[in-house]
Amino acid sequence: MEPLFPPWSDTVFRVCLVLAATGVLAMPVAAMLWVRTPYVTKQNDPVDQPVAFDHRHHVRDDGIDCLYCHYEAERSAFAAVPPTSVCMNCHSQVWQTSQRLAPVRASWFDDEPVHWQRVHQLPQFVYFDHSAHLSHGVGCVECHGRIDLMGQVHAVAPLTMSWCLACHRDPTPRLRPTNEITNMEWAPPPGTTRREAGEAVARQLHVDPPVSCTGCHR
Amino acid sequence: MRSGIVAEFPTVESLENAYEALARAGYTRLTTWTPFPVRKVLKRMPESMVPWIMLAAALIGGGAGYLIQWWCNARSFPINVGGRPLHSAPAFIPITFESAVLASSLVGFFVLLGFCGMPRLHHPVFEIAGFERAMIDRFWIGVDDTDPAYVDQVSEQLAEMGALRCERIARRP
Amino acid sequence: MADVSRRVVLRLFGASAAVAGAEACSRGPQEYIVPYVNQPPEVTPSVATLYATAMTVDGYGMGVLATSHEGRPTKLEGNPEHPASLGALGTIEQGSLWGLYDPKRAQGIRHGENPATWNAIADVLARPAAGGKKTFVLLEPTSAPHLVDLVRRVRARSDVFVGFHTPLDRRNAWEGAKLAFGRVLEPRWDFSRADVVLSLDADFLGAAGTPQAWARAWASRRRIAGPNGAMSRLYVVEPRMSITGSSADERLAVQSRQVTSVAADVVAQVAPRGAARRESPWARWVGALARDLAAHPGASLVVAGDGQPPVVHAMAHALNEALGNVGHTVTYAPSPIFEAGEGSHGIEALAAAIDAGDIGLLVVAGGNPVYAAPADMDLEKRIRSLPASVYLGSHENETARACSYFVPEAHYLESWGDVLAFDGTASIAQPIIRPLVADARTPAQMLAAMLSRREATSHALVEEHWQSAPTGQDFATFWREALVHGIVPGGGTPAIDVRVSWGPVTRAVTAASVSPAPFEIVYFADGKVHGGRFAENEWLQELPDPVTRISWDNAALANDTTARSIAANTGDVVRLEIGGRSVVAPLFVLDGMADGVVALALGYGHEIPDRASTGVGSNAYALRRAKALWADDLQPSAASGTWELARVQEHESMEGRPIVLHKRLDAYRKDPGFARELNETPVTLYELQPPGEHQWGMTIDLNACTGCSACVVACTVENNVPVVGKTGVALGRVMHWLRIDRYAAGEMRGGATVVQPMLCQHCEKAPCEYVCPVNATVHSADGLNEMIYNRCVGTRFCSNNCPYKVRRFNYFQYNRDKPASLRLAMNPDVTVRDRGVMEKCTYCVQRIRQTEIRTRRDQRPIRDGEIQTACQQTCPTGAIVFGDIADKTTRVSAQMANPRVYQVLQDLGTLPRTRYLARIVNPNPELDT
Amino acid sequence: MTAHAEIPAVALPLLREEPTGGEEVLLTDESDLELTDRLLGPLWRQWPWFKYALAITGLGTLVLLLALTYTVLTGIGLWGNNIPVAWAFAIINFVWWIGIGHAGTFISAILYLFEVEWRTSINRFAEAMTLFAVIQAGLFPIFHMGRPWFAYWLIPYPSEMNVWPQFRSALPWDVVAVTTYFTVSLLFWYAGLLPDLAAARDRAPTLWRRRIYGIFALGWRGESWHWKHYRITYLVLAGIATPLVLSVHTNVSFDFAISQLPGWHSTIFPPYFVAGAIYSGFAMVLQLMIPARAVFGLQKIITRNHLDNMAKMLLVTGWVVTYAYIVEPFMAWWGGDTYEMYDMLVDRPLGPYAFVYWSVIFCNCIAVQSLWMKSWRTSPVRLWVVACLVQLGMWSERFMLIVTSLHRDFLPSSWRMYVPSWVDWTILGGTCSFFLFLFLLFLRFVPFIPISEIKEMRHAKSEEHARARFTVGRVEAPAAEVSRA
């Protein structure tokens, strides 16, 4: 008698079932991996700015300290991209005619702010405070990476909650003396590890980062 | 069975008798195909391992369930919830139980399929004319030709026992 | 506009909390950083700045500290240096912030239906009215020095009358002073020195418009430290149940018209100068009161309310003099209100002049006279009969419709001004933000325009007045000092020495009649819309009335007897008729109203479509004739239909549960430890104290709390608490994190009610926490019951398991689709909650965390009192104390040690961090029966 | 193919003469083949009314879909919920449906273990009902959330937030319990189906149907080894499904019992809820079975004897819940807790929702007493009416437990009434039609009477027949031994 299915159908049937099952199981895993990809966290993704500002030049060649422009960082929650006036402090003297600086001059003379692209985006419900971190010995480089080597700034850290927590739970390896905050190349004194150096700072500044939820979510 | 002789019987009783007779004749690789379980046949078969596998699955599943809860609430993110202890064992029991049940029944089901050589769509016996009644009201018995006691005359013997028909399943290359 | 886009950086769109969460799986939208072009030196992004300014309420000044985030005022708090505020603000003063951002604000100048320019208006104002007729300027009573200058100069124009009108004027008080002293004076009360206080229908604790200083001083004599402490006794005589009345120790509910005779009887007994003594139903009560008063010479105080006729005020003055209180608990000084008491050219004068046909131009600056004018005047028709009329107002309201020209009025937070406090202390009001309505003008600018100075800015007008004023120091210093402190140095006007002339008083005492009217209507300005000025204010409209707990409506308040004689019950519609005019209103049965009295709050029942005020409540002005705040020829009748009242509390009985502990003073002295068992820590297996360095806690002294609800508004504004509207409240979805529960306490005399601010109790063993499946509400190291909105999935199990029901749920999207202008009012330090999320009081955790960051940055400890929750900051009576309970030296720890302290629902073992101090009432034992 | 008797009209068979006692019902003179074809008949036959029934219930399902979408897009403010009544219809329906879902596994597992053989005719039926009821129940916990799109946060997965579910709450317990219950019921049901799917495969009239059933039969051949493993697995599955049935509604009862709300935090909740669940479950089985047996002329398979036994189950479980109704107020009074006493002794019997309380008492405690009378137990029509009353009563009981307890708790200041909105009612009705929709599909495409088991019983009985006349339902029927082989 003619059977319902030919012999090869067994294999086909089983393969299909296995594929279906794995597919179902793989989807959530894929999603979990996806949200961790640099694409979603926007890491290592240079952002085009209205003004082609080059940190390498300003930081390394000109040796301008981070806090000269981002002067709010020490007293405010926001490091704040500087107001146009800060740019003009120098660029009313140097490169007054440079085409690259046209948007800055436009902003200055039309009193229209420059719309900078935001590189480090936190969700609206996260209340990050730069001053709190700077005053407790967390250097710029810890979160922002080697800005001084970036032509176009890009985010280095994933800025996920687990990433924040890792440091809040164990800050010492990331601490440094407050006078070295903006130093991109600071290393602990020879013979001491980062942790040892950090512990000293922690003792001196009573570093005790919040791990309670309202430390960041209000 | 892969190959050998299969015979169709009209009633349970005739099948049981045939089975008994063949067994007495020393056949060990006998298979039956019946619409419902036949007591005498099942009695002669060794016990199934499935329950033990399910037990193991239950223990592993339950343990995993408890460990996950403990890890989440007491280790990975210890956090003061309503002044309760981080490791609130009593609160972890329901999920422990449920995961045990879930694990063992899932494993049980799939092991059953595995042991029964399922899922499959094609099987040599399906090619035998009239076999489609095996799930309805006919009772089939098969003698594997790899059976040490196998002799070609077995088909005649079966006919004598009242088999409606005997078919040979040829070995596939 | 840079200002708007900058909000991105300022997290103003925290409303998208959920979106951000939902997009966890996708890339967030690209955001922009928009820095200043030239950053003002005083601005530090994310760091709020406080500016001192002043608000004008009924002509008097109230000192305000405005919190400014990058130029956006987001919160108003009291100016501690200001005599009327002392750091506290009432409901309307805080709510007034809404007026600045109100999306329904009038946007432009118009002539008839067409847009017009300021110049067009200025032309009209500058040139004499057509046909040689006169120009009539109608202002609200004012004490603003620079405005007064301008009024004088405008009057120099022969063709101009200037008149004043407000529905809530103080003419009775002024007339009363005239009666007693022969001149207009205002009493200045010092409740802090009064052992016995008699209020003759004076709602001096009602938080709206009255100086918060009064409540503060009164409360200073109520907060008793222990059983041996002394506390003052408050007698209240009033027709309706007021906030003051519900705080009374002894209370006599009589019709408004009878208050006169009660006062007369008191005078007759305290100072029997030939006045005949009469038999009266309250003889015994008055007798006890009189003896109590007489027993405290120089330490008692009699105050009369603006609703009462001049004679009552005169009698109050007489009593205070007879009791030797003058100079101790009360002093007298001229009213800071310009032309106080001159009724000669108020709104009646306007009506008369229009009828006489000699007005060619009417200029109305501020207020809403067409709406608030006496019902029998029909001002609208009269104004329409005029060739031209200019109205300066905040909204396109009834008056705006009647006038031919309209000019939007500048909010006090966006224009310059000045004002005198009740004691004459001057403040210069500075703007906090550039005008949101480009063409907005101030009354002063209107007058200036009449003097052909159309270009004058409000700044110029204020400055030039003060430049000419004798300030005693160089102007720059003076100006800076005045702006920094919010008050002009030199303090108030000195008190003057006066004697009561007893003749008229004695005559009035003899004349006073006792008989009640069958029905009497009492109008009053409540703490919400305050006579109509804040009718468009959704924060205040949603605020439950402190006494009735009704939000979004006014109701005809009457006691059970009255209701039965009208044959109506709560929620039924009743028709209130006076002299042919009638309004329908929902009846609300309220204990403590005098028999026959029906009270109806002023300022409701607007009919302009598509407004917050549309169809809310009934318009009492449609009944009110002349200016009396009561009338005794009311004819109420049951009308058909019912009216759903949105009440936040539907059940007044405590069901005998230990919720609001209260005791008589004498009983308390006998049993000082009566609260102790309700403050015990039940036996527990668990570790209680979290590890944190600080442990935050709060105490609320129910003895000081009057239920004024200022804290509710403070909380609403500080924490971006959404408005859900009348339907939302009626469905039981009001969002207030802090509510004022009110329970009947029949066995107490006086107000016979107790109030209890109810907010998150921050339980040590919080029932809400262990039922949350996602750790969205957990405990912080410093003992806070944290609510993490962005983690909440909205199972609402926490609310079910919260015994205090202080958790609020975003049943709809209340925030994201708000008009942009309202988003400007949001506090950027608090996440704006999204739909489907639970929320609740956090002890203003944003303030705690910011202070922590600041102090850690400066490497110094947090001072006690450095962190103030919004409710505590504004509480006029200082009933709320917040601080570190781990540190035994703090004020809150001291409060926690008070024998009156207890935990609500202590038997549940939730161990609340918020604890209450039991209410002690001080009735007159002589009146026990 | 043997010819099939034409399907009778829906109403008629109710009046048809039936074997009253149910004795020898399975000893019909049909051959195995005829029996098989009769039981498979509904799968091949055209039902004139099927498409209409399917259309109506399908429409209802569509409405449900719309109502849920509307809710998700707008917010659950569309429902009547408020503060304090933050849980209402959604949770009532959840508990109700999950309760209904209990009879299936109870019948198949527990009665199987107890060797109650009359289960055989109805267990597949009941199991299917379980699955569909649990599907309805499963909708509610998700859609009642304020932010259902984050429902997955209740599952412990390694999130980049590094935050986990909070397992002290009963809600994650529910997630696991309900999913487990659904999975196990599904496996149990499917395992039982395999032999009959194989039978359908081999009897289907067209090649395609044979192929389709062939795929679902997974290649079942009734081999001796199949039966060997199959029997023992089925037995063990029944063994673990039994405590599972009890645990699921216990977990559901924990949603309330772990809280401290008066009327909720009660230690008798687990047994109380389980009994209630089986109560409503059996009621639902009867509600569906009585019409079905009439429509498909199964009076010889599902006999009055079955009805009788099920009715007795109703009576028993009815008394258990009645006992709970008595104990609750007694404990409140005995415990002397103010809040409990108010809830139990004042608010429920006399409060604004008293009518709910009294309808619960009537439906669950009084109406069911009629089943003391055999005439009522064996009359399909009367029994069906009682079953409906019980169903209504059990829904009302959940309303009483949830809404009445919530609307007046500790602080009278927050006491408030709850009124369901039209969306609430739509969703409730929607789930009912979705349930029926699935059930119709089941009747149409799945062998809803376990054919193989029945054939086995007939065989066993015919063996015994000479020895003893026995009636279906006798627990010590030797057929049971066969089934344990």
mmCIF file of N, CA and C in Angstrom, chain C residues 18 21-22 647 650-651 653 657 659 730-733 739 741 743 767 770-773 775 789-797 799-801 803 805 811-812 835 905, chain D residues 72-74 76-79 81-84 86-87 144-147 150 153 161 164-166 168-169 255 258-261 339 342 406 409-410 412-413 415-416:
data_model
loop_
_atom_site.group_PDB
_atom_site.id
_atom_site.type_symbol
_atom_site.label_atom_id
_atom_site.label_comp_id
_atom_site.label_asym_id
_atom_site.label_seq_id
_atom_site.Cartn_x
_atom_site.Cartn_y
_atom_site.Cartn_z
ATOM 1 N N ALA C 18 8.762 56.397 29.896
ATOM 2 C CA ALA C 18 8.405 55.068 29.399
ATOM 3 C C ALA C 18 8.977 54.859 28.013
ATOM 4 N N GLY C 21 12.251 53.886 28.110
ATOM 5 C CA GLY C 21 12.332 52.492 28.523
ATOM 6 C C GLY C 21 11.961 51.580 27.368
ATOM 7 N N ALA C 22 10.852 51.900 26.715
ATOM 8 C CA ALA C 22 10.363 51.031 25.648
ATOM 9 C C ALA C 22 11.392 50.942 24.538
ATOM 10 N N ARG C 647 -15.622 64.383 45.052
ATOM 11 C CA ARG C 647 -15.071 64.457 46.407
ATOM 12 C C ARG C 647 -13.907 63.499 46.535
ATOM 13 N N GLU C 650 -15.138 60.407 50.883
ATOM 14 C CA GLU C 650 -16.589 60.207 50.916
ATOM 15 C C GLU C 650 -17.073 59.732 52.274
ATOM 16 N N HIS C 651 -16.162 59.510 53.196
ATOM 17 C CA HIS C 651 -16.547 58.897 54.464
ATOM 18 C C HIS C 651 -15.865 59.655 55.600
ATOM 19 N N SER C 653 -16.454 59.305 59.071
ATOM 20 C CA SER C 653 -16.302 58.687 60.385
ATOM 21 C C SER C 653 -14.993 57.915 60.474
ATOM 22 N N ARG C 657 -11.500 53.757 64.794
ATOM 23 C CA ARG C 657 -10.134 53.260 64.609
ATOM 24 C C ARG C 657 -9.130 54.320 65.069
ATOM 25 N N ILE C 659 -6.918 56.528 64.306
ATOM 26 C CA ILE C 659 -6.317 57.181 63.146
ATOM 27 C C ILE C 659 -5.833 58.578 63.527
ATOM 28 N N ALA C 730 -13.653 62.407 40.332
ATOM 29 C CA ALA C 730 -14.908 61.722 40.658
ATOM 30 C C ALA C 730 -14.736 60.204 40.564
ATOM 31 N N LEU C 731 -13.863 59.754 39.654
ATOM 32 C CA LEU C 731 -13.620 58.312 39.527
ATOM 33 C C LEU C 731 -12.671 57.801 40.603
ATOM 34 N N GLY C 732 -12.144 58.716 41.414
ATOM 35 C CA GLY C 732 -11.244 58.273 42.475
ATOM 36 C C GLY C 732 -9.810 58.155 42.002
ATOM 37 N N ARG C 733 -9.422 59.033 41.086
ATOM 38 C CA ARG C 733 -8.059 58.943 40.556
ATOM 39 C C ARG C 733 -7.273 60.216 40.794
ATOM 40 N N ARG C 739 -2.494 64.411 51.001
ATOM 41 C CA ARG C 739 -3.887 64.807 51.099
ATOM 42 C C ARG C 739 -4.191 65.169 52.550
ATOM 43 N N ASP C 741 -6.760 64.471 55.186
ATOM 44 C CA ASP C 741 -7.948 63.742 55.612
ATOM 45 C C ASP C 741 -8.660 64.529 56.694
ATOM 46 N N TYR C 743 -11.853 64.079 59.560
ATOM 47 C CA TYR C 743 -12.785 63.155 60.205
ATOM 48 C C TYR C 743 -13.662 63.913 61.184
ATOM 49 N N PRO C 767 4.568 47.484 53.480
ATOM 50 C CA PRO C 767 3.777 46.427 52.839
ATOM 51 C C PRO C 767 3.790 46.541 51.324
ATOM 52 N N TYR C 770 7.209 44.506 49.470
ATOM 53 C CA TYR C 770 7.446 43.074 49.226
ATOM 54 C C TYR C 770 6.449 42.489 48.232
ATOM 55 N N VAL C 771 5.425 43.258 47.828
ATOM 56 C CA VAL C 771 4.495 42.715 46.845
ATOM 57 C C VAL C 771 4.813 43.179 45.426
ATOM 58 N N CYS C 772 5.806 44.066 45.291
ATOM 59 C CA CYS C 772 6.146 44.522 43.934
ATOM 60 C C CYS C 772 6.949 43.448 43.227
ATOM 61 N N PRO C 773 6.482 42.985 42.070
ATOM 62 C CA PRO C 773 7.181 41.882 41.400
ATOM 63 C C PRO C 773 8.478 42.296 40.722
ATOM 64 N N ASN C 775 10.751 44.958 41.842
ATOM 65 C CA ASN C 775 11.650 45.822 42.611
ATOM 66 C C ASN C 775 11.495 47.296 42.243
ATOM 67 N N TYR C 789 9.932 55.074 39.186
ATOM 68 C CA TYR C 789 8.889 55.126 38.151
ATOM 69 C C TYR C 789 9.299 54.332 36.930
ATOM 70 N N ASN C 790 10.559 54.480 36.531
ATOM 71 C CA ASN C 790 10.964 53.887 35.265
ATOM 72 C C ASN C 790 11.065 52.370 35.372
ATOM 73 N N ARG C 791 10.962 51.826 36.571
ATOM 74 C CA ARG C 791 10.976 50.372 36.696
ATOM 75 C C ARG C 791 9.549 49.834 36.834
ATOM 76 N N CYS C 792 8.613 50.705 37.158
ATOM 77 C CA CYS C 792 7.263 50.252 37.486
ATOM 78 C C CYS C 792 6.550 49.727 36.244
ATOM 79 N N VAL C 793 5.920 48.551 36.386
ATOM 80 C CA VAL C 793 5.130 48.018 35.283
ATOM 81 C C VAL C 793 3.640 48.204 35.542
ATOM 82 N N GLY C 794 3.298 48.689 36.729
ATOM 83 C CA GLY C 794 1.907 49.042 36.991
ATOM 84 C C GLY C 794 0.994 47.882 37.338
ATOM 85 N N THR C 795 1.459 46.978 38.212
ATOM 86 C CA THR C 795 0.525 45.928 38.641
ATOM 87 C C THR C 795 -0.422 46.447 39.726
ATOM 88 N N ARG C 796 -0.054 47.532 40.392
ATOM 89 C CA ARG C 796 -0.892 48.199 41.402
ATOM 90 C C ARG C 796 -1.078 47.348 42.655
ATOM 91 N N PHE C 797 -0.306 46.276 42.767
ATOM 92 C CA PHE C 797 -0.372 45.462 43.982
ATOM 93 C C PHE C 797 0.037 46.318 45.183
ATOM 94 N N SER C 799 -0.384 49.444 45.769
ATOM 95 C CA SER C 799 -1.466 50.294 46.261
ATOM 96 C C SER C 799 -2.468 49.469 47.057
ATOM 97 N N ASN C 800 -2.801 48.279 46.546
ATOM 98 C CA ASN C 800 -3.742 47.437 47.289
ATOM 99 C C ASN C 800 -3.223 47.156 48.686
ATOM 100 N N ASN C 801 -1.918 46.967 48.790
ATOM 101 C CA ASN C 801 -1.365 46.532 50.069
ATOM 102 C C ASN C 801 -0.930 47.705 50.931
ATOM 103 N N PRO C 803 -1.745 50.268 53.515
ATOM 104 C CA PRO C 803 -2.868 50.510 54.430
ATOM 105 C C PRO C 803 -3.289 51.975 54.450
ATOM 106 N N LYS C 805 -3.206 53.977 51.727
ATOM 107 C CA LYS C 805 -3.715 54.342 50.397
ATOM 108 C C LYS C 805 -3.173 55.697 49.944
ATOM 109 N N TYR C 811 -3.525 56.498 35.576
ATOM 110 C CA TYR C 811 -4.458 55.683 34.805
ATOM 111 C C TYR C 811 -4.454 56.076 33.337
ATOM 112 N N PHE C 812 -4.138 57.338 33.070
ATOM 113 C CA PHE C 812 -4.040 57.796 31.685
ATOM 114 C C PHE C 812 -2.704 58.513 31.505
ATOM 115 N N ARG C 835 2.253 57.237 31.665
ATOM 116 C CA ARG C 835 1.027 56.449 31.834
ATOM 117 C C ARG C 835 1.362 55.052 32.377
ATOM 118 N N LEU C 905 -2.171 53.441 62.533
ATOM 119 C CA LEU C 905 -2.301 51.993 62.297
ATOM 120 C C LEU C 905 -1.078 51.250 62.830
ATOM 121 N N VAL D 72 -4.738 49.086 25.629
ATOM 122 C CA VAL D 72 -3.272 49.236 25.631
ATOM 123 C C VAL D 72 -2.879 50.607 25.090
ATOM 124 N N LEU D 73 -3.609 51.075 24.094
ATOM 125 C CA LEU D 73 -3.235 52.356 23.482
ATOM 126 C C LEU D 73 -3.615 53.535 24.370
ATOM 127 N N THR D 74 -4.692 53.397 25.144
ATOM 128 C CA THR D 74 -5.204 54.553 25.883
ATOM 129 C C THR D 74 -4.847 54.499 27.350
ATOM 130 N N ILE D 76 -5.364 51.905 31.164
ATOM 131 C CA ILE D 76 -6.433 51.179 31.835
ATOM 132 C C ILE D 76 -7.355 52.119 32.583
ATOM 133 N N GLY D 77 -7.142 53.401 32.436
ATOM 134 C CA GLY D 77 -8.136 54.348 32.923
ATOM 135 C C GLY D 77 -9.483 54.103 32.258
ATOM 136 N N LEU D 78 -9.459 53.384 31.139
ATOM 137 C CA LEU D 78 -10.721 53.064 30.465
ATOM 138 C C LEU D 78 -11.567 52.139 31.326
ATOM 139 N N TRP D 79 -10.938 51.455 32.256
ATOM 140 C CA TRP D 79 -11.690 50.558 33.113
ATOM 141 C C TRP D 79 -12.225 51.343 34.303
ATOM 142 N N ASN D 81 -11.408 50.946 37.363
ATOM 143 C CA ASN D 81 -10.505 50.908 38.521
ATOM 144 C C ASN D 81 -10.211 52.298 39.047
ATOM 145 N N ASN D 82 -9.905 52.357 40.335
ATOM 146 C CA ASN D 82 -9.487 53.630 40.923
ATOM 147 C C ASN D 82 -8.562 53.311 42.099
ATOM 148 N N ILE D 83 -8.275 54.299 42.894
ATOM 149 C CA ILE D 83 -7.654 54.050 44.191
ATOM 150 C C ILE D 83 -8.775 54.278 45.188
ATOM 151 N N PRO D 84 -9.135 53.358 46.030
ATOM 152 C CA PRO D 84 -8.443 52.143 46.475
ATOM 153 C C PRO D 84 -8.665 50.889 45.627
ATOM 154 N N ALA D 86 -7.793 49.175 43.079
ATOM 155 C CA ALA D 86 -6.824 49.171 41.985
ATOM 156 C C ALA D 86 -6.865 47.862 41.205
ATOM 157 N N TRP D 87 -7.401 46.835 41.825
ATOM 158 C CA TRP D 87 -7.658 45.585 41.105
ATOM 159 C C TRP D 87 -9.158 45.402 41.033
ATOM 160 N N HIS D 144 -3.781 43.799 32.443
ATOM 161 C CA HIS D 144 -4.174 44.680 33.547
ATOM 162 C C HIS D 144 -2.999 45.547 34.004
ATOM 163 N N MET D 145 -1.824 45.278 33.488
ATOM 164 C CA MET D 145 -0.658 46.078 33.872
ATOM 165 C C MET D 145 -0.767 47.483 33.307
ATOM 166 N N GLY D 146 -0.172 48.406 34.008
ATOM 167 C CA GLY D 146 -0.143 49.774 33.495
ATOM 168 C C GLY D 146 0.712 49.854 32.243
ATOM 169 N N ARG D 147 1.782 49.059 32.203
ATOM 170 C CA ARG D 147 2.682 49.076 31.050
ATOM 171 C C ARG D 147 2.950 47.648 30.601
ATOM 172 N N PHE D 150 6.126 45.984 29.271
ATOM 173 C CA PHE D 150 7.259 45.611 30.110
ATOM 174 C C PHE D 150 6.980 44.346 30.911
ATOM 175 N N TRP D 153 9.530 41.968 32.343
ATOM 176 C CA TRP D 153 10.384 42.263 33.505
ATOM 177 C C TRP D 153 10.089 41.329 34.671
ATOM 178 N N MET D 161 20.127 46.255 32.828
ATOM 179 C CA MET D 161 19.922 47.085 34.010
ATOM 180 C C MET D 161 20.462 46.389 35.253
ATOM 181 N N TRP D 164 16.510 42.464 38.793
ATOM 182 C CA TRP D 164 15.816 41.185 38.660
ATOM 183 C C TRP D 164 14.396 41.304 39.174
ATOM 184 N N PRO D 165 13.582 40.290 38.903
ATOM 185 C CA PRO D 165 12.261 40.274 39.553
ATOM 186 C C PRO D 165 12.401 40.135 41.065
ATOM 187 N N GLN D 166 11.310 40.400 41.764
ATOM 188 C CA GLN D 166 11.318 40.389 43.226
ATOM 189 C C GLN D 166 10.475 39.202 43.639
ATOM 190 N N ARG D 168 9.697 37.806 46.357
ATOM 191 C CA ARG D 168 8.861 37.735 47.565
ATOM 192 C C ARG D 168 7.414 38.048 47.219
ATOM 193 N N SER D 169 7.227 38.647 46.042
ATOM 194 C CA SER D 169 5.868 38.952 45.606
ATOM 195 C C SER D 169 5.224 37.720 44.984
ATOM 196 N N ASP D 255 -1.833 35.579 45.829
ATOM 197 C CA ASP D 255 -1.899 36.975 45.380
ATOM 198 C C ASP D 255 -2.638 37.817 46.399
ATOM 199 N N ILE D 258 -0.963 36.833 50.753
ATOM 200 C CA ILE D 258 0.280 37.396 51.294
ATOM 201 C C ILE D 258 0.124 38.866 51.624
ATOM 202 N N SER D 259 -0.946 39.500 51.171
ATOM 203 C CA SER D 259 -1.126 40.911 51.504
ATOM 204 C C SER D 259 -1.678 41.008 52.923
ATOM 205 N N GLN D 260 -1.891 42.257 53.380
ATOM 206 C CA GLN D 260 -2.428 42.348 54.741
ATOM 207 C C GLN D 260 -3.779 43.050 54.728
ATOM 208 N N LEU D 261 -4.450 42.969 53.607
ATOM 209 C CA LEU D 261 -5.728 43.634 53.484
ATOM 210 C C LEU D 261 -6.805 42.828 54.204
ATOM 211 N N TYR D 339 -10.539 45.543 61.627
ATOM 212 C CA TYR D 339 -10.704 45.727 60.185
ATOM 213 C C TYR D 339 -11.342 44.484 59.565
ATOM 214 N N TYR D 342 -14.995 44.364 60.442
ATOM 215 C CA TYR D 342 -15.822 45.264 59.657
ATOM 216 C C TYR D 342 -16.070 44.673 58.274
ATOM 217 N N LEU D 406 -11.337 45.550 48.858
ATOM 218 C CA LEU D 406 -10.514 46.726 48.550
ATOM 219 C C LEU D 406 -11.241 48.025 48.850
ATOM 220 N N ASP D 409 -10.908 49.677 53.178
ATOM 221 C CA ASP D 409 -9.877 49.007 53.976
ATOM 222 C C ASP D 409 -9.624 49.765 55.272
ATOM 223 N N PHE D 410 -8.419 50.207 55.499
ATOM 224 C CA PHE D 410 -8.061 50.662 56.846
ATOM 225 C C PHE D 410 -8.523 52.087 57.139
ATOM 226 N N PRO D 412 -10.843 55.068 56.643
ATOM 227 C CA PRO D 412 -12.124 55.397 56.017
ATOM 228 C C PRO D 412 -12.022 56.580 55.047
ATOM 229 N N SER D 413 -11.004 57.397 55.220
ATOM 230 C CA SER D 413 -10.887 58.558 54.319
ATOM 231 C C SER D 413 -10.728 58.115 52.874
ATOM 232 N N TRP D 415 -12.037 55.296 51.576
ATOM 233 C CA TRP D 415 -13.096 54.385 51.134
ATOM 234 C C TRP D 415 -13.779 54.956 49.900
ATOM 235 N N ARG D 416 -14.071 54.067 48.952
ATOM 236 C CA ARG D 416 -14.653 54.551 47.706
ATOM 237 C C ARG D 416 -15.331 53.405 46.975
#
